[in-house]
PDB file of C-alpha atoms in Angstrom:
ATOM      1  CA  UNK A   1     -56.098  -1.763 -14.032  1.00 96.00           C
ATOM      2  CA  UNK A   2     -53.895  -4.633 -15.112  1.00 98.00           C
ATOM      3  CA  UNK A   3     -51.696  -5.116 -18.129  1.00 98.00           C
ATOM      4  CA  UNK A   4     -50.501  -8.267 -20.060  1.00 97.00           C
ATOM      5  CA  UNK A   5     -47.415  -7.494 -22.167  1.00 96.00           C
ATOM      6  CA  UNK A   6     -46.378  -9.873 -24.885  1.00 96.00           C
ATOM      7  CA  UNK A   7     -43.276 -10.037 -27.553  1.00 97.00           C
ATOM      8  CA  UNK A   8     -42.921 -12.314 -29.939  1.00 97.00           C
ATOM      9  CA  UNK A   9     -41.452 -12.585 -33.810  1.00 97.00           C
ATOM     10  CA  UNK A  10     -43.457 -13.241 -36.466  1.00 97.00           C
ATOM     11  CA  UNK A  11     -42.228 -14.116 -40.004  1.00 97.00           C
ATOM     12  CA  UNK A  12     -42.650 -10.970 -41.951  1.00 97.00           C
ATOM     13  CA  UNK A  13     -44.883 -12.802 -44.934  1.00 97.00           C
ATOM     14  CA  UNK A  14     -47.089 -13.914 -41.958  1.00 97.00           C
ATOM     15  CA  UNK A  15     -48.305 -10.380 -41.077  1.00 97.00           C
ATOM     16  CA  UNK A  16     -52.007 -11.328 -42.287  1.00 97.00           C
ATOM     17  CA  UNK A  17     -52.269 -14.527 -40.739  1.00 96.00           C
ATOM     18  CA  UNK A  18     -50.719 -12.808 -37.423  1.00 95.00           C
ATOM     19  CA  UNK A  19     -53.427 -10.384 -37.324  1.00 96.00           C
ATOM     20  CA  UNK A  20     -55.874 -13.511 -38.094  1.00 94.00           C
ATOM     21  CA  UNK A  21     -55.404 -15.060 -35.016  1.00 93.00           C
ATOM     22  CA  UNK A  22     -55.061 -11.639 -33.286  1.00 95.00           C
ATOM     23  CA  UNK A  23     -58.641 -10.841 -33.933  1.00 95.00           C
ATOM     24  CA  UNK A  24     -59.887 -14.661 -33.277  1.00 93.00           C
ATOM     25  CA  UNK A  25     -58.595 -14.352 -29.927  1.00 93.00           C
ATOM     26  CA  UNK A  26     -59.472 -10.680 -29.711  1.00 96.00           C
ATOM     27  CA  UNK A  27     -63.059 -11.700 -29.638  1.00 95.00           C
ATOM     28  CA  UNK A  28     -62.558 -14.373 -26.986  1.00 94.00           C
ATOM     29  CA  UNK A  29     -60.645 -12.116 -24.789  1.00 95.00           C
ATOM     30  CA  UNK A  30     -63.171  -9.198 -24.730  1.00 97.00           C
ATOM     31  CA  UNK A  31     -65.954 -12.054 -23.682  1.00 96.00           C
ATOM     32  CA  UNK A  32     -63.822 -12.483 -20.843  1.00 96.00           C
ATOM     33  CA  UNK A  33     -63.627  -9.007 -20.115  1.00 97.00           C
ATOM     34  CA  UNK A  34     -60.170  -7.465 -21.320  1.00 98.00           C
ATOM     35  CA  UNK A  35     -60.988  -3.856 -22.054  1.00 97.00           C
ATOM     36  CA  UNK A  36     -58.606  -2.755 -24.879  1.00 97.00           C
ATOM     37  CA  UNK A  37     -56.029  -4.917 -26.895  1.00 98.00           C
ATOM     38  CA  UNK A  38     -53.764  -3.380 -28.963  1.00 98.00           C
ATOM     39  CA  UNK A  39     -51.354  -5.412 -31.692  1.00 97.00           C
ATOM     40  CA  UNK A  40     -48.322  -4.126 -33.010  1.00 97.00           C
ATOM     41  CA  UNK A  41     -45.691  -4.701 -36.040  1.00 98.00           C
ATOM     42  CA  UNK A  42     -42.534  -3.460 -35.789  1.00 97.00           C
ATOM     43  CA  UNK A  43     -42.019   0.235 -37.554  1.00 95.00           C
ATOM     44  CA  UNK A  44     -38.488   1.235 -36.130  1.00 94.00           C
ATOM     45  CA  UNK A  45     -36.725  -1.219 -33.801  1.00 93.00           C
ATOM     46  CA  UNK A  46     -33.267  -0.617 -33.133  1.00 91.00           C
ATOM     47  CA  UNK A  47     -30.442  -3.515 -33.240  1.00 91.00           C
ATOM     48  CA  UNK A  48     -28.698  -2.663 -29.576  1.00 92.00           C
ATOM     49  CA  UNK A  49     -25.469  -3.750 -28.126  1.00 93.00           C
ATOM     50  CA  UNK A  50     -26.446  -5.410 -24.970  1.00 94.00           C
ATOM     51  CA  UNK A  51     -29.968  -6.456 -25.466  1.00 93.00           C
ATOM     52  CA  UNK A  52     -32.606  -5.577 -27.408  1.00 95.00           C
ATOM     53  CA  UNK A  53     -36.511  -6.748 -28.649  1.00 96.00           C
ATOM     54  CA  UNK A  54     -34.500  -8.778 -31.711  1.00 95.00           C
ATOM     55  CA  UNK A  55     -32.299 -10.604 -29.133  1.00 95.00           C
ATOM     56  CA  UNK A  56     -35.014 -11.032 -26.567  1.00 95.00           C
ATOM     57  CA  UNK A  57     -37.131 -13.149 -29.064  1.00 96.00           C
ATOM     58  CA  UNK A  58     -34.477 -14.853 -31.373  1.00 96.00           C
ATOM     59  CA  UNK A  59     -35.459 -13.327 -33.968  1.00 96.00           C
ATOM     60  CA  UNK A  60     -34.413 -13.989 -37.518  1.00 96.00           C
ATOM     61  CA  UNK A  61     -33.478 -12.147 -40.175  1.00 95.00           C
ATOM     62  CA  UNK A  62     -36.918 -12.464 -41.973  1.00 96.00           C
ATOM     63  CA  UNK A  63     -39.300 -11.627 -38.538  1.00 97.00           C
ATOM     64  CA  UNK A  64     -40.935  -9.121 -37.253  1.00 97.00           C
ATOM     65  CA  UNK A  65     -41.389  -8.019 -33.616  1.00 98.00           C
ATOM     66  CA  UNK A  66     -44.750  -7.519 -32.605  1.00 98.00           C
ATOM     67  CA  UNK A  67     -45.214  -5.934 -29.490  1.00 97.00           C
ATOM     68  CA  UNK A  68     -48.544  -6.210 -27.781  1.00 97.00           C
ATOM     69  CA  UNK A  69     -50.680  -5.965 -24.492  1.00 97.00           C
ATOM     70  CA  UNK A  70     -53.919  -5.991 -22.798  1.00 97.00           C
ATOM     71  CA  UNK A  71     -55.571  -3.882 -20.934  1.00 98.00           C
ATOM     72  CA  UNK A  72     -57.696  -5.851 -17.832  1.00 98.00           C
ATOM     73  CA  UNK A  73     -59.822  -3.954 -15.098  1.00 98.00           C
ATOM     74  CA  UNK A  74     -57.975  -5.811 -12.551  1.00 97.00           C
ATOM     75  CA  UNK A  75     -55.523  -9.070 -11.604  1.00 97.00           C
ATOM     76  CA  UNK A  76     -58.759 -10.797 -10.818  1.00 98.00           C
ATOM     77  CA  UNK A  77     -60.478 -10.520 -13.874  1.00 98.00           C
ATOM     78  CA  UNK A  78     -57.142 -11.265 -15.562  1.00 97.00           C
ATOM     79  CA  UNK A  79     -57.016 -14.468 -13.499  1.00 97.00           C
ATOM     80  CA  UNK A  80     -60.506 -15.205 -13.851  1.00 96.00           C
ATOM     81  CA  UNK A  81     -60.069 -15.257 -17.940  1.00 95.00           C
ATOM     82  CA  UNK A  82     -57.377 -17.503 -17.413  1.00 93.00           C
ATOM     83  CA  UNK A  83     -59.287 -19.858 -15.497  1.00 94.00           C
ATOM     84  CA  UNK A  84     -61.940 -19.955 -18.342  1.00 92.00           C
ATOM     85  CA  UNK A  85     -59.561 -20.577 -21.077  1.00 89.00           C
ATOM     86  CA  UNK A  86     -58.721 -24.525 -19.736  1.00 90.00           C
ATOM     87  CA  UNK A  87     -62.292 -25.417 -20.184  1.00 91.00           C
ATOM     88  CA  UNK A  88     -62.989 -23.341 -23.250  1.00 90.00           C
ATOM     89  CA  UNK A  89     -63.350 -25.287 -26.458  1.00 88.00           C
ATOM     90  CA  UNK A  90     -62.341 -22.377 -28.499  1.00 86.00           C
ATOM     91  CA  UNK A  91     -58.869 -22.741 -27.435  1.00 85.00           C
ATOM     92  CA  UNK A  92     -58.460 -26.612 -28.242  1.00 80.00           C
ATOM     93  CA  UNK A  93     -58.689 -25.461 -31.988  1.00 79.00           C
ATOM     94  CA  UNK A  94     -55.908 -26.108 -33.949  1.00 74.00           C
ATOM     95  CA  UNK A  95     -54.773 -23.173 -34.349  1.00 74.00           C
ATOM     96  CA  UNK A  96     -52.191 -22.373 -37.086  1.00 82.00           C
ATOM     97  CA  UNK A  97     -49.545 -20.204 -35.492  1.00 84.00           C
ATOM     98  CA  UNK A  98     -47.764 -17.675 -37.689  1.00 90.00           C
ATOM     99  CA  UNK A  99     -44.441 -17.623 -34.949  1.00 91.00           C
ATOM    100  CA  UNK A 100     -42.810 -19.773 -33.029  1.00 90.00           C
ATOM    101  CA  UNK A 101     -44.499 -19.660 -29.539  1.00 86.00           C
ATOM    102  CA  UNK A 102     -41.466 -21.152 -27.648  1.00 93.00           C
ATOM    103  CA  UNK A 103     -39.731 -17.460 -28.330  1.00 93.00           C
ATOM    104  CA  UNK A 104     -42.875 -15.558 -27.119  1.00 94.00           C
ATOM    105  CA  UNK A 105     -42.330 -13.663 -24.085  1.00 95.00           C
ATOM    106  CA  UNK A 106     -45.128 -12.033 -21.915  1.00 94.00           C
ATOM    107  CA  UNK A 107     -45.668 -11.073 -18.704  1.00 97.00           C
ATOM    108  CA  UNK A 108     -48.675  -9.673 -16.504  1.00 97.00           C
ATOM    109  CA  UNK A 109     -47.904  -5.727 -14.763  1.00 97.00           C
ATOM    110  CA  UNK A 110     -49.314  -3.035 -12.507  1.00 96.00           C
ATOM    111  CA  UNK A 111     -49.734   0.754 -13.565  1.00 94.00           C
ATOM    112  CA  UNK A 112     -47.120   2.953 -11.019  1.00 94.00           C
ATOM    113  CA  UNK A 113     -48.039   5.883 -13.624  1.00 92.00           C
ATOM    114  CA  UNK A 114     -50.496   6.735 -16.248  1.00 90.00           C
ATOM    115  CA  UNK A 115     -50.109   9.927 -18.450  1.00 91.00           C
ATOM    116  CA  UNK A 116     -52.537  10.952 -21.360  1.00 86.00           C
ATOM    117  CA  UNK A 117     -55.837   9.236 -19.710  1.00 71.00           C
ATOM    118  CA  UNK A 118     -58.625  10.979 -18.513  1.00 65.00           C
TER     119      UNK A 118
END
């Protein structure tokens, strides 16, 4: 198993279009294999003292942190998906982005523990 994580802020009238492009993606990304992606708007974030989701991102006033990931069988069908996407058409669309993708942050990881799967 392999994980993408991803943070970004979204304006909070953009919820809707967020989840738009979520689920346009969504379908590319399962053609490419990713076996569960899961999107989600901020419920109860905490302002902290040191860091923090809100300072990570920039956010504004106004946004939302969304806080999402993917779940991969493995690095190499990660990698493979990524190799797909320069060639893809799908990806040249002009997309309308509901953030500001400079401020996104994401990042791929390894499992060191699982709890609650079968």
């Amino acid at each position: 198993m392999y994980v993408q994580g991803f943070l970004v802020a979204v304006p909070q009238d953009k919820k809707d279009a967020y989840r738009e492009v979520a689920e346009k993606a969504a379908t590319k990304f399962i053609e490419y294999g990713v076996i569960e992606i899961v999107e989600s708007w901020e419920e109860d974030v905490t302002d902290g003292k040191v860091t923090d989701f809100r300072m990570a991102t920039k956010a504004q006033p106004d946004e939302k942190i969304v806080f999402s990931w993917m779940i991969w069988p493995d690095k190499a069908t990660c990698d493979a998906a990524s190799e797909k996407m320069q060639d893809d058409p799908f990806w040249s669309q002009d997309f309308d982005m509901p953030f500001d993708g400079k401020r996104m942050i994401w990042g791929g990881f390894t499992p060191i523990f699982i709890s609650g799967r079968e």
